[in-house]
Short mmCIF file of C-alpha atoms and ligand atoms in Angstrom, two decimals:
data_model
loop_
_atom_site.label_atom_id
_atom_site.label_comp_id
_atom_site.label_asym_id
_atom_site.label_seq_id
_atom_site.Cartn_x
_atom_site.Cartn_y
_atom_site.Cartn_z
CA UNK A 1 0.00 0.00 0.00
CA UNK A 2 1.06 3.26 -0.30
CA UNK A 3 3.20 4.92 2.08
CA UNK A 4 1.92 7.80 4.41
CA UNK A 5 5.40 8.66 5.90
CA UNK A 6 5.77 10.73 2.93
CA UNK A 7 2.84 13.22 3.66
CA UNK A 8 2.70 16.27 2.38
CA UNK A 9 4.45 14.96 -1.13
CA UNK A 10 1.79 13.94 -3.72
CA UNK A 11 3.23 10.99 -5.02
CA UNK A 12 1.98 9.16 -8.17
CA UNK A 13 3.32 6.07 -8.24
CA UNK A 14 2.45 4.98 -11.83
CA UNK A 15 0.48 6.38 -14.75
CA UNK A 16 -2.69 4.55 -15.14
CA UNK A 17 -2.69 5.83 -18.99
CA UNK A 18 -6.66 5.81 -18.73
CA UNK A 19 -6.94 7.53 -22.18
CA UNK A 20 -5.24 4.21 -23.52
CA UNK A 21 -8.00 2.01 -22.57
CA UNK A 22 -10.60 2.72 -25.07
CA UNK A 23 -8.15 1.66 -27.74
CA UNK A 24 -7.47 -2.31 -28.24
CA UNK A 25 -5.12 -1.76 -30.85
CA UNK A 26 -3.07 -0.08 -28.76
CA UNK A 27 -3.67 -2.41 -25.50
CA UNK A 28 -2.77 -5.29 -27.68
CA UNK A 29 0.64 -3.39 -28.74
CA UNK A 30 1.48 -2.39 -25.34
CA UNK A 31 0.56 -5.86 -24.13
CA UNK A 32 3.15 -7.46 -27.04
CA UNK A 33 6.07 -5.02 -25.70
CA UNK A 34 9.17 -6.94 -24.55
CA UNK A 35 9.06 -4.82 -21.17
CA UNK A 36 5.59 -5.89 -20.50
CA UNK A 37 4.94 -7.07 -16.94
CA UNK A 38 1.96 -8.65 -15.74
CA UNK A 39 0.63 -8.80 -12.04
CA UNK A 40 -1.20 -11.98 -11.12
CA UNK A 41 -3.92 -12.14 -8.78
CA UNK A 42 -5.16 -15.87 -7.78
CA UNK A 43 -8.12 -16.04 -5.06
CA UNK A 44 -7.41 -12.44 -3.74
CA UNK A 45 -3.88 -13.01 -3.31
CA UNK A 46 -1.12 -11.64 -5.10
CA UNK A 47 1.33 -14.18 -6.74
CA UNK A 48 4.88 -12.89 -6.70
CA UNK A 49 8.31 -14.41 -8.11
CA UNK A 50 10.44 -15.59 -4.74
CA UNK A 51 14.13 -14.45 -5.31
CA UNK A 52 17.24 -14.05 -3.57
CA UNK A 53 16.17 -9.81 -3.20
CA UNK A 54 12.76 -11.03 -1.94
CA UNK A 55 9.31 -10.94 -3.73
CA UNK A 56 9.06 -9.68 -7.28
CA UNK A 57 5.37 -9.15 -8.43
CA UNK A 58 5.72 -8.25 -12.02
CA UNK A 59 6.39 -11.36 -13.98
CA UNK A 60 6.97 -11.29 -17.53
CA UNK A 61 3.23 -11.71 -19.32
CA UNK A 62 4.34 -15.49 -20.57
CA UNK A 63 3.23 -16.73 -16.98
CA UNK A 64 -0.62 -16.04 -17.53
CA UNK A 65 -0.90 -18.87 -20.27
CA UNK A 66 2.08 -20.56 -18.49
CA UNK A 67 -1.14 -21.07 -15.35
CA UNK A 68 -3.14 -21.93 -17.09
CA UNK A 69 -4.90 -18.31 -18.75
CA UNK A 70 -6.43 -15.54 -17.29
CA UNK A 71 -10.05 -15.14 -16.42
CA UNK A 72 -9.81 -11.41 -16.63
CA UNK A 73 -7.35 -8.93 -17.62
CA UNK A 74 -6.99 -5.66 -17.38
CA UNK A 75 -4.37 -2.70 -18.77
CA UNK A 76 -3.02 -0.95 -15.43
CA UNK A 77 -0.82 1.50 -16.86
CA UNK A 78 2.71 2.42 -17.02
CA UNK A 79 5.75 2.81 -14.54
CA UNK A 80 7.62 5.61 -14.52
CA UNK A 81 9.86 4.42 -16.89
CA UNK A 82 7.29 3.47 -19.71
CA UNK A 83 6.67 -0.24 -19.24
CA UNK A 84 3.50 -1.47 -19.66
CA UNK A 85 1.58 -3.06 -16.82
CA UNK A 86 -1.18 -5.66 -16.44
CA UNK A 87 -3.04 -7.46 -14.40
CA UNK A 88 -4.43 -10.82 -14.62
CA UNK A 89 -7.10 -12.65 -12.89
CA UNK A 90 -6.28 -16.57 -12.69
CA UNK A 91 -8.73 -18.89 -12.35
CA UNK A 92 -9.28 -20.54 -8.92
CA UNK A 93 -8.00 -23.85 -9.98
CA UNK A 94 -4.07 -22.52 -10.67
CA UNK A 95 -3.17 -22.70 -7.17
CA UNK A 96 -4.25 -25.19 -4.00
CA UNK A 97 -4.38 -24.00 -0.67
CA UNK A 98 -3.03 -25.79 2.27
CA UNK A 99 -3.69 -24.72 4.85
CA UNK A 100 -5.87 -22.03 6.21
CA UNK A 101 -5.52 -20.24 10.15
CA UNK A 102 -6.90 -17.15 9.19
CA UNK A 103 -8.95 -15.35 12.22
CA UNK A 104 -11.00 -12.21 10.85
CA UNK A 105 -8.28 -10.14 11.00
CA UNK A 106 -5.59 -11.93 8.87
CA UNK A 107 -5.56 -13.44 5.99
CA UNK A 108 -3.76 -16.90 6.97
CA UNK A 109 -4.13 -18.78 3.80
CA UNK A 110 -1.29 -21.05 2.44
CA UNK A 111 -1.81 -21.17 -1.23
CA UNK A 112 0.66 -22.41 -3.65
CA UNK A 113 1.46 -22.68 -7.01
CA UNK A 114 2.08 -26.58 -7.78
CA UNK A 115 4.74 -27.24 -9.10
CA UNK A 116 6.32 -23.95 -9.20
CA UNK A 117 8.53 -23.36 -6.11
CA UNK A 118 10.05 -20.37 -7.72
CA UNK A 119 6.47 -18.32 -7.11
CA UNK A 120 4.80 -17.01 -3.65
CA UNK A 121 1.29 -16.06 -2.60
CA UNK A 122 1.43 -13.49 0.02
CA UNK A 123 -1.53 -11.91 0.89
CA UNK A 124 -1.22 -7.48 0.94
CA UNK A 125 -1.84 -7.05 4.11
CA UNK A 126 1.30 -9.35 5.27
CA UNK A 127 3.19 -7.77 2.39
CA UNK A 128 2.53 -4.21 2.87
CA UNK A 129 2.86 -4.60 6.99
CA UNK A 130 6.32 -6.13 6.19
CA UNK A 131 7.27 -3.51 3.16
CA UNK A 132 7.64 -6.73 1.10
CA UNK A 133 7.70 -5.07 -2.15
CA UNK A 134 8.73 -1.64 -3.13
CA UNK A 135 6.29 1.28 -2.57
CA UNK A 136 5.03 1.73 -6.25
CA UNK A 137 4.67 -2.19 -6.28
CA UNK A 138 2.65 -1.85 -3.58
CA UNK A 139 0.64 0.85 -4.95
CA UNK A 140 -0.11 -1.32 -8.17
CA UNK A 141 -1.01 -4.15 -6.15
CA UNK A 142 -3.77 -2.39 -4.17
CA UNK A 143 -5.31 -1.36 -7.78
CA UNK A 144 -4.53 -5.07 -8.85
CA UNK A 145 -6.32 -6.63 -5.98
CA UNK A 146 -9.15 -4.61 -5.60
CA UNK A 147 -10.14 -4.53 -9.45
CA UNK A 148 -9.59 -8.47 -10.13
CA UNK A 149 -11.84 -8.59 -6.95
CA UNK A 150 -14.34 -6.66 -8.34
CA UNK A 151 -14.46 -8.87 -11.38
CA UNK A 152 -14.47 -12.08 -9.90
CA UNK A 153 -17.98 -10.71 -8.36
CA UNK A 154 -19.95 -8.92 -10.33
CA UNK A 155 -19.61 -11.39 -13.18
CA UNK A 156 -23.57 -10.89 -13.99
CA UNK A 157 -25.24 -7.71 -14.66
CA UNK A 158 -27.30 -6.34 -11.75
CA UNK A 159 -30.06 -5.02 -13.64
CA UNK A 160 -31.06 -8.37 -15.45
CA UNK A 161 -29.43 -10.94 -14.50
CA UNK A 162 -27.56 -11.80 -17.46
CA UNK A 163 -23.52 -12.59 -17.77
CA UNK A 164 -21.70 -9.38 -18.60
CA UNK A 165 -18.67 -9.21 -21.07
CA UNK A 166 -15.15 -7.38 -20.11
CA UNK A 167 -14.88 -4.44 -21.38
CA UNK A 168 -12.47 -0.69 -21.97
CA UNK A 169 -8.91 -3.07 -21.09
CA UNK A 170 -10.65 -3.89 -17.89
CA UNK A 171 -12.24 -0.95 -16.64
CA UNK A 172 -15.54 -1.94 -16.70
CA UNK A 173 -18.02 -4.89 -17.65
CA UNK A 174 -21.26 -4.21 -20.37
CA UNK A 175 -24.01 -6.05 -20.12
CA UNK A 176 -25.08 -7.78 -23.81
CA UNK A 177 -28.47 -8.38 -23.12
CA UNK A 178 -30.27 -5.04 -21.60
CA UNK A 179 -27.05 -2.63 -22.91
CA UNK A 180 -26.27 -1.65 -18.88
CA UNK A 181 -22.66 -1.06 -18.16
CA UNK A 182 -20.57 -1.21 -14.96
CA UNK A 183 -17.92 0.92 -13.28
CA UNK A 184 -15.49 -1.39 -10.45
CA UNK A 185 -17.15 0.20 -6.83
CA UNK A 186 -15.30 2.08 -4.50
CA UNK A 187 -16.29 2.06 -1.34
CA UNK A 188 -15.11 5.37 1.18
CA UNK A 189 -14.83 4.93 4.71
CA UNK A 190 -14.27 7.77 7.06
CA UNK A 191 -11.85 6.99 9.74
CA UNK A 192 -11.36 10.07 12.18
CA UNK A 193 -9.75 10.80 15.24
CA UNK A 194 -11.86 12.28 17.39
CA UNK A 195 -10.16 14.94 19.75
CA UNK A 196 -11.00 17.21 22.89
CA UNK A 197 -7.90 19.64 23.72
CA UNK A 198 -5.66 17.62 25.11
CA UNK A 199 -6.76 13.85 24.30
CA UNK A 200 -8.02 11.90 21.50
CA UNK A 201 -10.89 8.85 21.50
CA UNK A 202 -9.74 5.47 20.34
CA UNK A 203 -11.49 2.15 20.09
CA UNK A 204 -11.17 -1.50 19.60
CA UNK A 205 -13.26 -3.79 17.83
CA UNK A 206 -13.76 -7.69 19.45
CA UNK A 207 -11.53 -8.79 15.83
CA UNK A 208 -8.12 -6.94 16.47
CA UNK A 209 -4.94 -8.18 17.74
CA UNK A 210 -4.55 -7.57 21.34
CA UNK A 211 -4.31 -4.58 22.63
CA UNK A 212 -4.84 -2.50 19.56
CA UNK A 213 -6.50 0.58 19.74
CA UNK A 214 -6.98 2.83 16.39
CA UNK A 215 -9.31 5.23 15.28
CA UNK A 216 -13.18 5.22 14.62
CA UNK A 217 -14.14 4.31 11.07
CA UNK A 218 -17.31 3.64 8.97
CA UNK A 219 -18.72 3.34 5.41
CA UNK A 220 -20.48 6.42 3.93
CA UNK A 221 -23.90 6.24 3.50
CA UNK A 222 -25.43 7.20 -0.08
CA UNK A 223 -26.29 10.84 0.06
CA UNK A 224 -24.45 11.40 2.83
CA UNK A 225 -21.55 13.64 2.98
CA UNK A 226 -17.55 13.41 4.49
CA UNK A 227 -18.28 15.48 7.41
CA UNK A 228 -21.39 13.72 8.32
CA UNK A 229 -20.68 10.21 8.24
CA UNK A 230 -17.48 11.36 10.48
CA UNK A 231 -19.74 13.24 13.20
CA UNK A 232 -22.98 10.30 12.67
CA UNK A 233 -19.71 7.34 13.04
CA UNK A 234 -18.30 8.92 16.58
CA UNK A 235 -22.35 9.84 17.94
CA UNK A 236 -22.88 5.81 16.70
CA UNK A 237 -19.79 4.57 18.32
CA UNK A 238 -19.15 6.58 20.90
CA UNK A 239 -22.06 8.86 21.96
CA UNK A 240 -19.78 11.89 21.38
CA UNK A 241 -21.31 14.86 20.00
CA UNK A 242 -19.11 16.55 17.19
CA UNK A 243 -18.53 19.76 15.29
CA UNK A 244 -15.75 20.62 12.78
CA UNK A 245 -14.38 18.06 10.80
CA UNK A 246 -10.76 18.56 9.28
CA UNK A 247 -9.72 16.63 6.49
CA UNK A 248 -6.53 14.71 6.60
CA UNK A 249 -5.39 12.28 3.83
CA UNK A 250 -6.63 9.39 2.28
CA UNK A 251 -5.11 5.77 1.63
CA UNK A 252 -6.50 2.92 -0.62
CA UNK A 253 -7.51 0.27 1.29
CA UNK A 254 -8.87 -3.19 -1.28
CA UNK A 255 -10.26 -5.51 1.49
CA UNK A 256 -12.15 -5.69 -0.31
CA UNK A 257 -12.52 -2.47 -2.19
CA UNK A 258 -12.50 0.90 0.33
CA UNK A 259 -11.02 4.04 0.33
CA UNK A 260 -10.13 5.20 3.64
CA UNK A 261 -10.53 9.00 3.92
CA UNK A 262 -8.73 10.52 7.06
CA UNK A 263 -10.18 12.82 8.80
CA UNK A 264 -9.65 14.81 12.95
CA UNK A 265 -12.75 15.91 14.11
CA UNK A 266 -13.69 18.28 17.23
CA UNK A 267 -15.53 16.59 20.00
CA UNK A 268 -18.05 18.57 21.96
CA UNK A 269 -17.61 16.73 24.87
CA UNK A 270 -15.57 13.56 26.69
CA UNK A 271 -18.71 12.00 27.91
CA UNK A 272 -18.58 8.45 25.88
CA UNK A 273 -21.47 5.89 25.43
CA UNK A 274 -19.69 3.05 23.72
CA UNK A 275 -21.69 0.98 21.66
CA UNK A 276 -20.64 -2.73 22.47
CA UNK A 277 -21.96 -4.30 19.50
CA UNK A 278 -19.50 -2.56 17.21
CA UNK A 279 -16.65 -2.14 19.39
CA UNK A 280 -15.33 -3.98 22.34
CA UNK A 281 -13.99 -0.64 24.27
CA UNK A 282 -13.65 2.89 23.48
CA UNK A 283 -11.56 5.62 25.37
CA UNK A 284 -9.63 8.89 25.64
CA UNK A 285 -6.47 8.94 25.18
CA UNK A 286 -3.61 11.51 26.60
CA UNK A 287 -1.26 13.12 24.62
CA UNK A 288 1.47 11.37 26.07
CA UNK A 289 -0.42 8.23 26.16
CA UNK A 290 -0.88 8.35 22.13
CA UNK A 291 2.84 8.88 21.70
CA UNK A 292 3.75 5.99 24.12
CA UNK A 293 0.98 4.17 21.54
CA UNK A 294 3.31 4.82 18.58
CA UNK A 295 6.58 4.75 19.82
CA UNK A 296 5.61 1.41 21.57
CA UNK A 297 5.89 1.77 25.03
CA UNK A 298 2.34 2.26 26.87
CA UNK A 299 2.74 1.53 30.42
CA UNK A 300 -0.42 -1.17 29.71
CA UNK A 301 1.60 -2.38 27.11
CA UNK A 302 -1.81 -1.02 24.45
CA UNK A 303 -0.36 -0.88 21.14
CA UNK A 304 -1.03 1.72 17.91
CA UNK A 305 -2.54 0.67 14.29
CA UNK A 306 0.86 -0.26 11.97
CA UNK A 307 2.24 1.96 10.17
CA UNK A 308 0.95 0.68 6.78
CA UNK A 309 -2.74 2.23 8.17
CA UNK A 310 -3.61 5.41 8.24
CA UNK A 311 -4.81 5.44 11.70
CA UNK A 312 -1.54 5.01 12.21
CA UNK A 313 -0.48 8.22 10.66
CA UNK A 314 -3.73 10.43 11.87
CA UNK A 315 -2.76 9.60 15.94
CA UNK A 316 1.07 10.18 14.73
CA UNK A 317 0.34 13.93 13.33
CA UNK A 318 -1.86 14.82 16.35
CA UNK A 319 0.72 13.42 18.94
CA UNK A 320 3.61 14.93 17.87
CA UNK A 321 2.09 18.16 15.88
CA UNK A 322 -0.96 20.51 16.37
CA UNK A 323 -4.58 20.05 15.14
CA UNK A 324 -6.29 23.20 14.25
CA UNK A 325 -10.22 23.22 13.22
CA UNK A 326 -11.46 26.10 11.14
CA UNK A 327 -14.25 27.83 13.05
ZN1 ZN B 1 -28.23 -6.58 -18.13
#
């Protein structure tokens, strides 16, 4: 995923070329370039070359008939030094899992490639939480996984029912019988930290590790804007009346398919009425307390989001710099 440390600097980790799409001349020309590279996605996980550097996830574009053909594929764009990029869909039966410990939170999965020891399947969350891959690797990934799942389920149109045909490189599936087409779905989630003055509201849902506390979050409703799912989310959650909302950055997210928009928002109040359904505790934290979060060393030995999240990065820039709300 991609990097927050690097806030404040728009990065654009690869161009996605979009005006390229509607042309399958050109796909199929940038698809026969020697400096092709494909990315392979098989049952939501990424399938990477294992070398001596560590994980390489663009293979050249022989491997997708070399597994047996792709179910889907779909014209990503171009790195920063002009090679083309796709992305490739396999179908379930190219790999055979193992094993599988997973627990809600994780992705445990062991899912191999027989017969192929050179190649890996390491799911994103384990490879962006261990910076497995470089950080515009890890930016095509996210796109990679969260399209290819998108395909794998809306393979019928939702209007009538009836199997819906690939279309624009990728970009979108048409509908033959009743002429509807469809866009992949984005979902956006706020996630906010709440804040009073001197201390900021964190929770923990029942699925986390141990321990973990991280900022509010929620889907936004249709018709609904930024600034109101963030103040509806915290009432919800926390019973804590909110005014301004400040917004922060934002930070793909494909588990499935979100977009996590960051935002701090001004609590009226530190009275809190946790909802227990949704989360299994919900408190204020101290200044000091969120940077003995981050840096790892809370005297209850409570632990901070990683890194790779963006909660992460919203308790970081409140606990070491200043918040300010326009009035
Ligand atoms: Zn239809």
């Amino acid at each position: 995923l991609p990097s927050l440390e690097g806030l404040g600097y728009v990065v654009d980790y690869f161009d996605r070329g979009s005006y390229r799409r509607e042309d399958p001349v050109e796909v199929a020309s940038l698809r026969a370039r020697e400096d092709a590279r494909v990315l392979l996605i098989a049952r939501e996980m990424p399938v990477s070359r294992n070398t001596e550097k560590g994980l390489d996830p663009l293979l050249p574009m022989s491997e997708i008939a070399a597994l047996g053909g792709a179910q889907v594929e779909a014209f990503l764009g171009l790195t920063p030094a002009g090679a083309p990029i796709f992305i490739a869909l396999l179908p379930d039966e190219a790999v055979e899992q193992r094993a599988d410990t997973s627990d809600g939170f994780l992705d445990r999965r062991i899912l191999v490639v027989p017969g192929r020891e050179d190649l890996k399947l390491v799911d994103l969350r384990s490879i962006a939480a261990g910076g497995l891959v470089t950080q515009d690797q890890g930016a095509m990934l996210a796109a990679a996984k969260a399209l290819m799942n998108w395909h794998s389920r809306h393979r019928f149109c939702s209007n009538c029912g009836s199997p819906t045909e690939v279309a624009v490189a990728g970009w979108r599936r048409d509908c033959p019988v009743c002429k509807a087409i469809h866009f992949p779905r984005t979902d956006p989630v706020v996630i906010m930290l709440a804040v009073d003055g001197d201390a900021c509201l964190l929770g923990r849902q029942p699925r986390f590790p141990k321990g973990m506390y991280s900022a509010l979050a929620g889907f936004v409703e249709p018709g609904e804007t930024i600034e109101a799912a963030v103040r509806r989310e915290v009432r919800e959650e926390a019973g804590v009346a909110c005014r301004a909302v400040q917004y922060f950055a934002s930070q793909p997210w494909p588990f499935p398919a979100s977009l996590m928009i960051g935002c701090f928002v001004e609590a009226e109040s530190r009275n809190l009425e946790v909802d227990r359904v949704e989360l299994e505790d919900a408190r204020w934290f101290s200044r000091e307390e969120a940077v003995a979060l981050i840096e790892g060393r809370h005297p209850d030995g409570l632990l901070a989001p990683a890194s790779m999240a963006i909660a992460h990065h919203l308790l970081k820039r409140w606990a070491y710099k200043a918040v300010t709300f326009d009035k």
